[in-house]
């Protein structure tokens, strides 16, 4: 194998291994309340992503079992960790199953979305 072939192979391998990082998106890693968890009425919803998110372009919606929207505050990020999106819950939640629907725009402008449920216990 000559020097030119070695350089080409090394460059190709570098591109292949660097590509996943270049195309990364903010993936949900953890939620409070936990995905599928049971809690008393939460004061806020905290979503931890795999990378920093832009609160002005990200959003969270909360709906009760019957589909009624629950009022939430404006999204913000934790000052100590820009990958944590926080929304305040506007009222005490009665017992039941709730659905969190989120969309996140990462600092590199890629967007992701998803949803999960949690249960509020008496």
PDB file of C-alpha atoms in Angstrom:
ATOM      1  CA  UNK A   1       0.000   0.000   0.000  1.00  0.00           C
ATOM      2  CA  UNK A   2       1.437   3.356  -0.995  1.00  0.00           C
ATOM      3  CA  UNK A   3       1.389   6.596   1.006  1.00  0.00           C
ATOM      4  CA  UNK A   4      -1.465   8.127  -1.035  1.00  0.00           C
ATOM      5  CA  UNK A   5      -3.746   5.132  -0.359  1.00  0.00           C
ATOM      6  CA  UNK A   6      -2.958   5.288   3.348  1.00  0.00           C
ATOM      7  CA  UNK A   7      -3.855   8.985   3.481  1.00  0.00           C
ATOM      8  CA  UNK A   8      -7.133   8.379   1.612  1.00  0.00           C
ATOM      9  CA  UNK A   9      -8.137   5.549   3.950  1.00  0.00           C
ATOM     10  CA  UNK A  10      -7.274   7.632   7.017  1.00  0.00           C
ATOM     11  CA  UNK A  11      -9.295  10.584   5.687  1.00  0.00           C
ATOM     12  CA  UNK A  12     -12.276   8.354   4.897  1.00  0.00           C
ATOM     13  CA  UNK A  13     -12.204   6.814   8.377  1.00  0.00           C
ATOM     14  CA  UNK A  14     -11.982  10.251   9.991  1.00  0.00           C
ATOM     15  CA  UNK A  15     -15.038  11.383   8.031  1.00  0.00           C
ATOM     16  CA  UNK A  16     -17.034   8.263   8.919  1.00  0.00           C
ATOM     17  CA  UNK A  17     -16.318   8.573  12.642  1.00  0.00           C
ATOM     18  CA  UNK A  18     -16.873  12.347  12.724  1.00  0.00           C
ATOM     19  CA  UNK A  19     -20.187  12.231  10.823  1.00  0.00           C
ATOM     20  CA  UNK A  20     -22.417  11.111  13.747  1.00  0.00           C
ATOM     21  CA  UNK A  21     -21.288  14.077  15.857  1.00  0.00           C
ATOM     22  CA  UNK A  22     -21.940  16.492  13.012  1.00  0.00           C
ATOM     23  CA  UNK A  23     -25.505  15.252  12.569  1.00  0.00           C
ATOM     24  CA  UNK A  24     -26.418  15.014  16.257  1.00  0.00           C
ATOM     25  CA  UNK A  25     -29.780  16.229  17.530  1.00  0.00           C
ATOM     26  CA  UNK A  26     -30.952  17.051  21.033  1.00  0.00           C
ATOM     27  CA  UNK A  27     -32.347  13.739  22.280  1.00  0.00           C
ATOM     28  CA  UNK A  28     -34.378  13.491  25.468  1.00  0.00           C
ATOM     29  CA  UNK A  29     -32.245  11.749  28.094  1.00  0.00           C
ATOM     30  CA  UNK A  30     -34.267  12.260  31.264  1.00  0.00           C
ATOM     31  CA  UNK A  31     -37.535  13.834  32.365  1.00  0.00           C
ATOM     32  CA  UNK A  32     -38.888  15.022  35.699  1.00  0.00           C
ATOM     33  CA  UNK A  33     -41.584  13.800  36.272  1.00  0.00           C
ATOM     34  CA  UNK A  34     -40.132  10.576  34.902  1.00  0.00           C
ATOM     35  CA  UNK A  35     -41.432   8.997  31.724  1.00  0.00           C
ATOM     36  CA  UNK A  36     -44.189   6.638  32.855  1.00  0.00           C
ATOM     37  CA  UNK A  37     -43.663   7.700  36.477  1.00  0.00           C
ATOM     38  CA  UNK A  38     -46.152   8.399  39.247  1.00  0.00           C
ATOM     39  CA  UNK A  39     -45.800  11.619  41.256  1.00  0.00           C
ATOM     40  CA  UNK A  40     -47.737  14.113  43.307  1.00  0.00           C
ATOM     41  CA  UNK A  41     -48.647  17.286  41.408  1.00  0.00           C
ATOM     42  CA  UNK A  42     -45.360  18.682  40.021  1.00  0.00           C
ATOM     43  CA  UNK A  43     -44.532  22.392  40.166  1.00  0.00           C
ATOM     44  CA  UNK A  44     -42.434  22.144  36.994  1.00  0.00           C
ATOM     45  CA  UNK A  45     -41.423  19.858  34.167  1.00  0.00           C
ATOM     46  CA  UNK A  46     -37.681  19.427  33.550  1.00  0.00           C
ATOM     47  CA  UNK A  47     -36.420  17.836  30.342  1.00  0.00           C
ATOM     48  CA  UNK A  48     -32.730  16.904  30.072  1.00  0.00           C
ATOM     49  CA  UNK A  49     -31.413  16.680  26.513  1.00  0.00           C
ATOM     50  CA  UNK A  50     -28.201  15.308  25.048  1.00  0.00           C
ATOM     51  CA  UNK A  51     -27.077  18.831  24.101  1.00  0.00           C
ATOM     52  CA  UNK A  52     -27.968  22.457  24.720  1.00  0.00           C
ATOM     53  CA  UNK A  53     -31.379  23.709  23.581  1.00  0.00           C
ATOM     54  CA  UNK A  54     -32.773  27.102  22.611  1.00  0.00           C
ATOM     55  CA  UNK A  55     -35.740  27.908  24.910  1.00  0.00           C
ATOM     56  CA  UNK A  56     -37.178  30.565  22.564  1.00  0.00           C
ATOM     57  CA  UNK A  57     -37.643  27.983  19.804  1.00  0.00           C
ATOM     58  CA  UNK A  58     -38.463  24.959  21.968  1.00  0.00           C
ATOM     59  CA  UNK A  59     -41.796  24.165  23.578  1.00  0.00           C
ATOM     60  CA  UNK A  60     -43.685  21.922  25.957  1.00  0.00           C
ATOM     61  CA  UNK A  61     -47.417  21.221  26.132  1.00  0.00           C
ATOM     62  CA  UNK A  62     -49.234  19.319  28.850  1.00  0.00           C
ATOM     63  CA  UNK A  63     -52.637  17.703  28.410  1.00  0.00           C
ATOM     64  CA  UNK A  64     -54.915  15.891  30.818  1.00  0.00           C
ATOM     65  CA  UNK A  65     -56.592  12.540  30.101  1.00  0.00           C
ATOM     66  CA  UNK A  66     -59.586  14.145  28.370  1.00  0.00           C
ATOM     67  CA  UNK A  67     -57.319  16.230  26.143  1.00  0.00           C
ATOM     68  CA  UNK A  68     -57.690  19.507  28.052  1.00  0.00           C
ATOM     69  CA  UNK A  69     -54.595  21.702  27.882  1.00  0.00           C
ATOM     70  CA  UNK A  70     -52.885  22.504  31.174  1.00  0.00           C
ATOM     71  CA  UNK A  71     -51.407  26.038  31.440  1.00  0.00           C
ATOM     72  CA  UNK A  72     -47.620  26.128  31.513  1.00  0.00           C
ATOM     73  CA  UNK A  73     -45.076  28.911  31.876  1.00  0.00           C
ATOM     74  CA  UNK A  74     -42.604  29.958  29.197  1.00  0.00           C
ATOM     75  CA  UNK A  75     -39.782  27.493  28.564  1.00  0.00           C
ATOM     76  CA  UNK A  76     -36.403  28.398  30.021  1.00  0.00           C
ATOM     77  CA  UNK A  77     -33.110  26.597  30.451  1.00  0.00           C
ATOM     78  CA  UNK A  78     -31.304  25.818  33.666  1.00  0.00           C
ATOM     79  CA  UNK A  79     -28.611  28.527  34.032  1.00  0.00           C
ATOM     80  CA  UNK A  80     -26.147  25.850  35.165  1.00  0.00           C
ATOM     81  CA  UNK A  81     -26.979  23.427  32.326  1.00  0.00           C
ATOM     82  CA  UNK A  82     -28.253  24.676  28.948  1.00  0.00           C
ATOM     83  CA  UNK A  83     -29.367  21.143  28.042  1.00  0.00           C
ATOM     84  CA  UNK A  84     -32.150  21.218  30.666  1.00  0.00           C
ATOM     85  CA  UNK A  85     -35.427  22.759  29.490  1.00  0.00           C
ATOM     86  CA  UNK A  86     -37.776  23.856  32.301  1.00  0.00           C
ATOM     87  CA  UNK A  87     -41.447  24.861  32.257  1.00  0.00           C
ATOM     88  CA  UNK A  88     -43.498  25.784  35.304  1.00  0.00           C
ATOM     89  CA  UNK A  89     -46.863  24.071  35.750  1.00  0.00           C
ATOM     90  CA  UNK A  90     -49.519  26.769  36.154  1.00  0.00           C
ATOM     91  CA  UNK A  91     -51.804  24.961  38.603  1.00  0.00           C
ATOM     92  CA  UNK A  92     -52.060  22.021  40.966  1.00  0.00           C
ATOM     93  CA  UNK A  93     -52.871  18.936  38.920  1.00  0.00           C
ATOM     94  CA  UNK A  94     -55.663  16.627  40.029  1.00  0.00           C
ATOM     95  CA  UNK A  95     -54.913  12.887  40.004  1.00  0.00           C
ATOM     96  CA  UNK A  96     -54.836  11.329  36.554  1.00  0.00           C
ATOM     97  CA  UNK A  97     -52.665  10.549  33.549  1.00  0.00           C
ATOM     98  CA  UNK A  98     -51.006  13.471  31.757  1.00  0.00           C
ATOM     99  CA  UNK A  99     -49.224  13.677  28.423  1.00  0.00           C
ATOM    100  CA  UNK A 100     -46.171  15.864  27.888  1.00  0.00           C
ATOM    101  CA  UNK A 101     -45.555  16.800  24.248  1.00  0.00           C
ATOM    102  CA  UNK A 102     -42.226  18.494  23.584  1.00  0.00           C
ATOM    103  CA  UNK A 103     -40.216  19.925  20.739  1.00  0.00           C
ATOM    104  CA  UNK A 104     -36.620  20.955  21.163  1.00  0.00           C
ATOM    105  CA  UNK A 105     -34.398  23.052  18.948  1.00  0.00           C
ATOM    106  CA  UNK A 106     -30.760  22.444  19.756  1.00  0.00           C
ATOM    107  CA  UNK A 107     -28.123  25.146  19.732  1.00  0.00           C
ATOM    108  CA  UNK A 108     -27.072  23.931  16.268  1.00  0.00           C
ATOM    109  CA  UNK A 109     -30.706  24.515  15.065  1.00  0.00           C
ATOM    110  CA  UNK A 110     -31.691  20.851  14.639  1.00  0.00           C
ATOM    111  CA  UNK A 111     -35.110  20.008  16.029  1.00  0.00           C
ATOM    112  CA  UNK A 112     -36.556  16.918  17.654  1.00  0.00           C
ATOM    113  CA  UNK A 113     -39.913  16.171  19.195  1.00  0.00           C
ATOM    114  CA  UNK A 114     -41.658  13.558  21.250  1.00  0.00           C
ATOM    115  CA  UNK A 115     -44.122  12.849  23.997  1.00  0.00           C
ATOM    116  CA  UNK A 116     -44.533  10.767  27.120  1.00  0.00           C
ATOM    117  CA  UNK A 117     -46.982  10.230  29.935  1.00  0.00           C
ATOM    118  CA  UNK A 118     -46.829  10.389  33.716  1.00  0.00           C
ATOM    119  CA  UNK A 119     -49.435   9.861  36.412  1.00  0.00           C
ATOM    120  CA  UNK A 120     -50.363  12.259  39.201  1.00  0.00           C
ATOM    121  CA  UNK A 121     -51.330  10.375  42.355  1.00  0.00           C
ATOM    122  CA  UNK A 122     -53.462  11.700  45.234  1.00  0.00           C
TER     123      UNK A 122
END
